[in-house]
Short mmCIF file of C-alpha atoms in Angstrom, two decimals:
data_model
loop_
_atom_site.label_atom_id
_atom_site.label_comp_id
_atom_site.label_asym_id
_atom_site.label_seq_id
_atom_site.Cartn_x
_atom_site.Cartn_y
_atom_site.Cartn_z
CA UNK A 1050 42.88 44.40 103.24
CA UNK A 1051 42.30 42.10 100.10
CA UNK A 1052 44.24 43.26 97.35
CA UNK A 1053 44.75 42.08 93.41
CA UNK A 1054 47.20 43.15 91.05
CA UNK A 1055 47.19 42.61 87.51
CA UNK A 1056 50.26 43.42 85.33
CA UNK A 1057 52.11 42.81 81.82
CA UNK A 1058 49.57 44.81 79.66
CA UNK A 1059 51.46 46.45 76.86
CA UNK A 1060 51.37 47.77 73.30
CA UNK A 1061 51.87 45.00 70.52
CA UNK A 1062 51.07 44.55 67.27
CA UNK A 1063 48.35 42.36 65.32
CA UNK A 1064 49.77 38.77 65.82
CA UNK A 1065 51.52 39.21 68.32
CA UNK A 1066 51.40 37.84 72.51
CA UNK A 1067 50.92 38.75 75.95
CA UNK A 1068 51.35 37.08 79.30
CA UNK A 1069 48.99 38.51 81.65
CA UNK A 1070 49.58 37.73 85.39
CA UNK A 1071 47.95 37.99 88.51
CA UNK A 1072 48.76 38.46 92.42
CA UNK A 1073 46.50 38.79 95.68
CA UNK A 1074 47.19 39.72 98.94
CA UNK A 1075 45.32 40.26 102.23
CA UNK A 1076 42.78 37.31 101.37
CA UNK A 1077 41.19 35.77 104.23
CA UNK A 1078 42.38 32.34 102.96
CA UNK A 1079 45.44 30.85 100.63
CA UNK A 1080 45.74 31.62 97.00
CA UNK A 1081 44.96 28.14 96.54
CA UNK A 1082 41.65 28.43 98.20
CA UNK A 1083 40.33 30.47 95.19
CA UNK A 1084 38.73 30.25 91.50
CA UNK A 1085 40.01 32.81 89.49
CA UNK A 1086 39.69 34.06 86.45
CA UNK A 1087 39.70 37.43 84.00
CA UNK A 1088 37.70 39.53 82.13
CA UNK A 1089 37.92 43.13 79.83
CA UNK A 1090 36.39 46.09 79.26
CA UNK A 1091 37.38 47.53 76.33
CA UNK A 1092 36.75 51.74 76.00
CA UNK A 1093 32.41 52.48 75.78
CA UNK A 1094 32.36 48.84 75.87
CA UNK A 1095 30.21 46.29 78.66
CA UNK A 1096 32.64 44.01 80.58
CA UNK A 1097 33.21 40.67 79.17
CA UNK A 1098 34.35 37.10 80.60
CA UNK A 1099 37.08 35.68 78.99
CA UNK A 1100 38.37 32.21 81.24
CA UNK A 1101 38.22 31.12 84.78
CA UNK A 1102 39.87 28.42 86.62
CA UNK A 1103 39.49 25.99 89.15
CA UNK A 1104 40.98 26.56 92.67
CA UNK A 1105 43.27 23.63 92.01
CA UNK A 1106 43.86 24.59 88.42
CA UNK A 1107 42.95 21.86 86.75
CA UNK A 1108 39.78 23.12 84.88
CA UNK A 1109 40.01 25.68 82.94
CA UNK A 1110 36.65 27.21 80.92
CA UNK A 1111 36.84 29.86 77.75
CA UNK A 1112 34.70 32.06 76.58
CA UNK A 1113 33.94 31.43 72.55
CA UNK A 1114 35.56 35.12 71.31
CA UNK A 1115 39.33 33.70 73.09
CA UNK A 1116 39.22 29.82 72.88
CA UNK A 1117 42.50 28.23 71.13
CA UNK A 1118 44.12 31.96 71.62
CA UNK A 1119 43.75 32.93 75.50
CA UNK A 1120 44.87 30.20 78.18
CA UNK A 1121 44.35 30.54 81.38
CA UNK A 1122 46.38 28.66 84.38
CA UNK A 1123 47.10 28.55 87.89
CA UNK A 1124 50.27 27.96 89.84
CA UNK A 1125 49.12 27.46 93.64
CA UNK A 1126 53.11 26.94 94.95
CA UNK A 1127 54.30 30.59 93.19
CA UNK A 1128 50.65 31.89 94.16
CA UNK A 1129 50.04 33.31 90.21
CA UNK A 1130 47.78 33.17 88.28
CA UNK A 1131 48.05 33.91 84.25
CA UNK A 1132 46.29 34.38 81.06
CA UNK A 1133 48.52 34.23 77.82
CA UNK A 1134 47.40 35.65 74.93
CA UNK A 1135 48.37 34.75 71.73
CA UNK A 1136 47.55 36.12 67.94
CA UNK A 1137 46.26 38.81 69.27
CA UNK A 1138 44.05 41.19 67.30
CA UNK A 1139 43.02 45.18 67.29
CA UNK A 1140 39.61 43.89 68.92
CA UNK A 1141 41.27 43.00 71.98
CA UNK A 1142 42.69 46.12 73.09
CA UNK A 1143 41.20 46.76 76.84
CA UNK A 1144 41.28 47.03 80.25
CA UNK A 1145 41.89 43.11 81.44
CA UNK A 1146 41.16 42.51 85.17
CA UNK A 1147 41.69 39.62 86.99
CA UNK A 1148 38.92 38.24 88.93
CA UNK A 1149 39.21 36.60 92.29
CA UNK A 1150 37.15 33.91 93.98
CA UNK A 1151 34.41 33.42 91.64
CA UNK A 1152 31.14 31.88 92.32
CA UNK A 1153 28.93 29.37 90.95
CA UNK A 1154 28.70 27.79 87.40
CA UNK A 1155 32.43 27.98 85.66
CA UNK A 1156 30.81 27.70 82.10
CA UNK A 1157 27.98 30.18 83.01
CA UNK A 1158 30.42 32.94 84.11
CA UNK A 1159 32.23 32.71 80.99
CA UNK A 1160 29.41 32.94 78.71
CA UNK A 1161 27.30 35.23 80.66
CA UNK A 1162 27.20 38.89 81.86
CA UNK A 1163 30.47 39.76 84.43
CA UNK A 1164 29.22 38.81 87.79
CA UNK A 1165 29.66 36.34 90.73
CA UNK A 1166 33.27 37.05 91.72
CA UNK A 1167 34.39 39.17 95.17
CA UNK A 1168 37.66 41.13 94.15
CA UNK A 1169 39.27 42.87 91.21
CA UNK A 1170 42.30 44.97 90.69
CA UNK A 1171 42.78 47.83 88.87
CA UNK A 1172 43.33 46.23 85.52
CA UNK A 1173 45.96 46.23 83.08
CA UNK A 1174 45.66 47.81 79.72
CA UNK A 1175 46.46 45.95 76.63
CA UNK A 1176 46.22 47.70 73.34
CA UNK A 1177 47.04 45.77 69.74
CA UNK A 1178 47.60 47.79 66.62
CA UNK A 1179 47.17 46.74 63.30
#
């Protein structure tokens, strides 16, 4: 059974940083096998692509609203797969779910509508006060 786990959401404050990290299990091939990337959903909100990367990790695509903030990477030996988030405002307080194996264009999934990956967990909830 394919499984994904996101975790370190938390509560911070305006300015402040997250590491976000993800795990899979159960996939019918390695970790390393896989594009990956995340996305939110913040509260009467549409989902929205924030970064993917590369199987091997070595390209890495933003969407505009987290580009010099968010980075995304990829460590195929420890099997993990992270976003950090830094400066962080009240706007991104959401659900942030990591997505597994995603399909197609790299830029177009980042700009466009949330689509064209396989699995998701359950999310991790990051909320920033002001």
């Amino acid at each position: 059974q394919a499984t994904v786990q996101e975790s370190g959401g938390d509560s911070v404050q305006a300015g402040g940083s997250l590491t976000l990290s993800c795990t899979i299990s159960g996939m019918d091939f390695p970790f390393r096998s896989y594009p990956m990337g995340w996305f939110r959903q913040a509260l009467g909100k549409e989902r929205e692509a924030l970064a993917c990367v590369s199987n091997t990790g070595n390209s890495q695509y933003y969407a505009d609203a987290v580009k010099g903030r968010f980075t995304i990477s990829k460590d195929n030996a420890k099997e993990t797969m992270s976003l950090r988030m830094t400066n962080l405002k009240p706007e991104d307080t959401a659900i942030y779910y990591c997505a597994v194996d995603i399909r197609g264009d790299f830029a177009d999934w980042v700009s466009g509508p949330v689509a064209n990956f396989q699995h998701s967990g359950p999310g991790t909830q990051v909320t920033v006060s002001s």
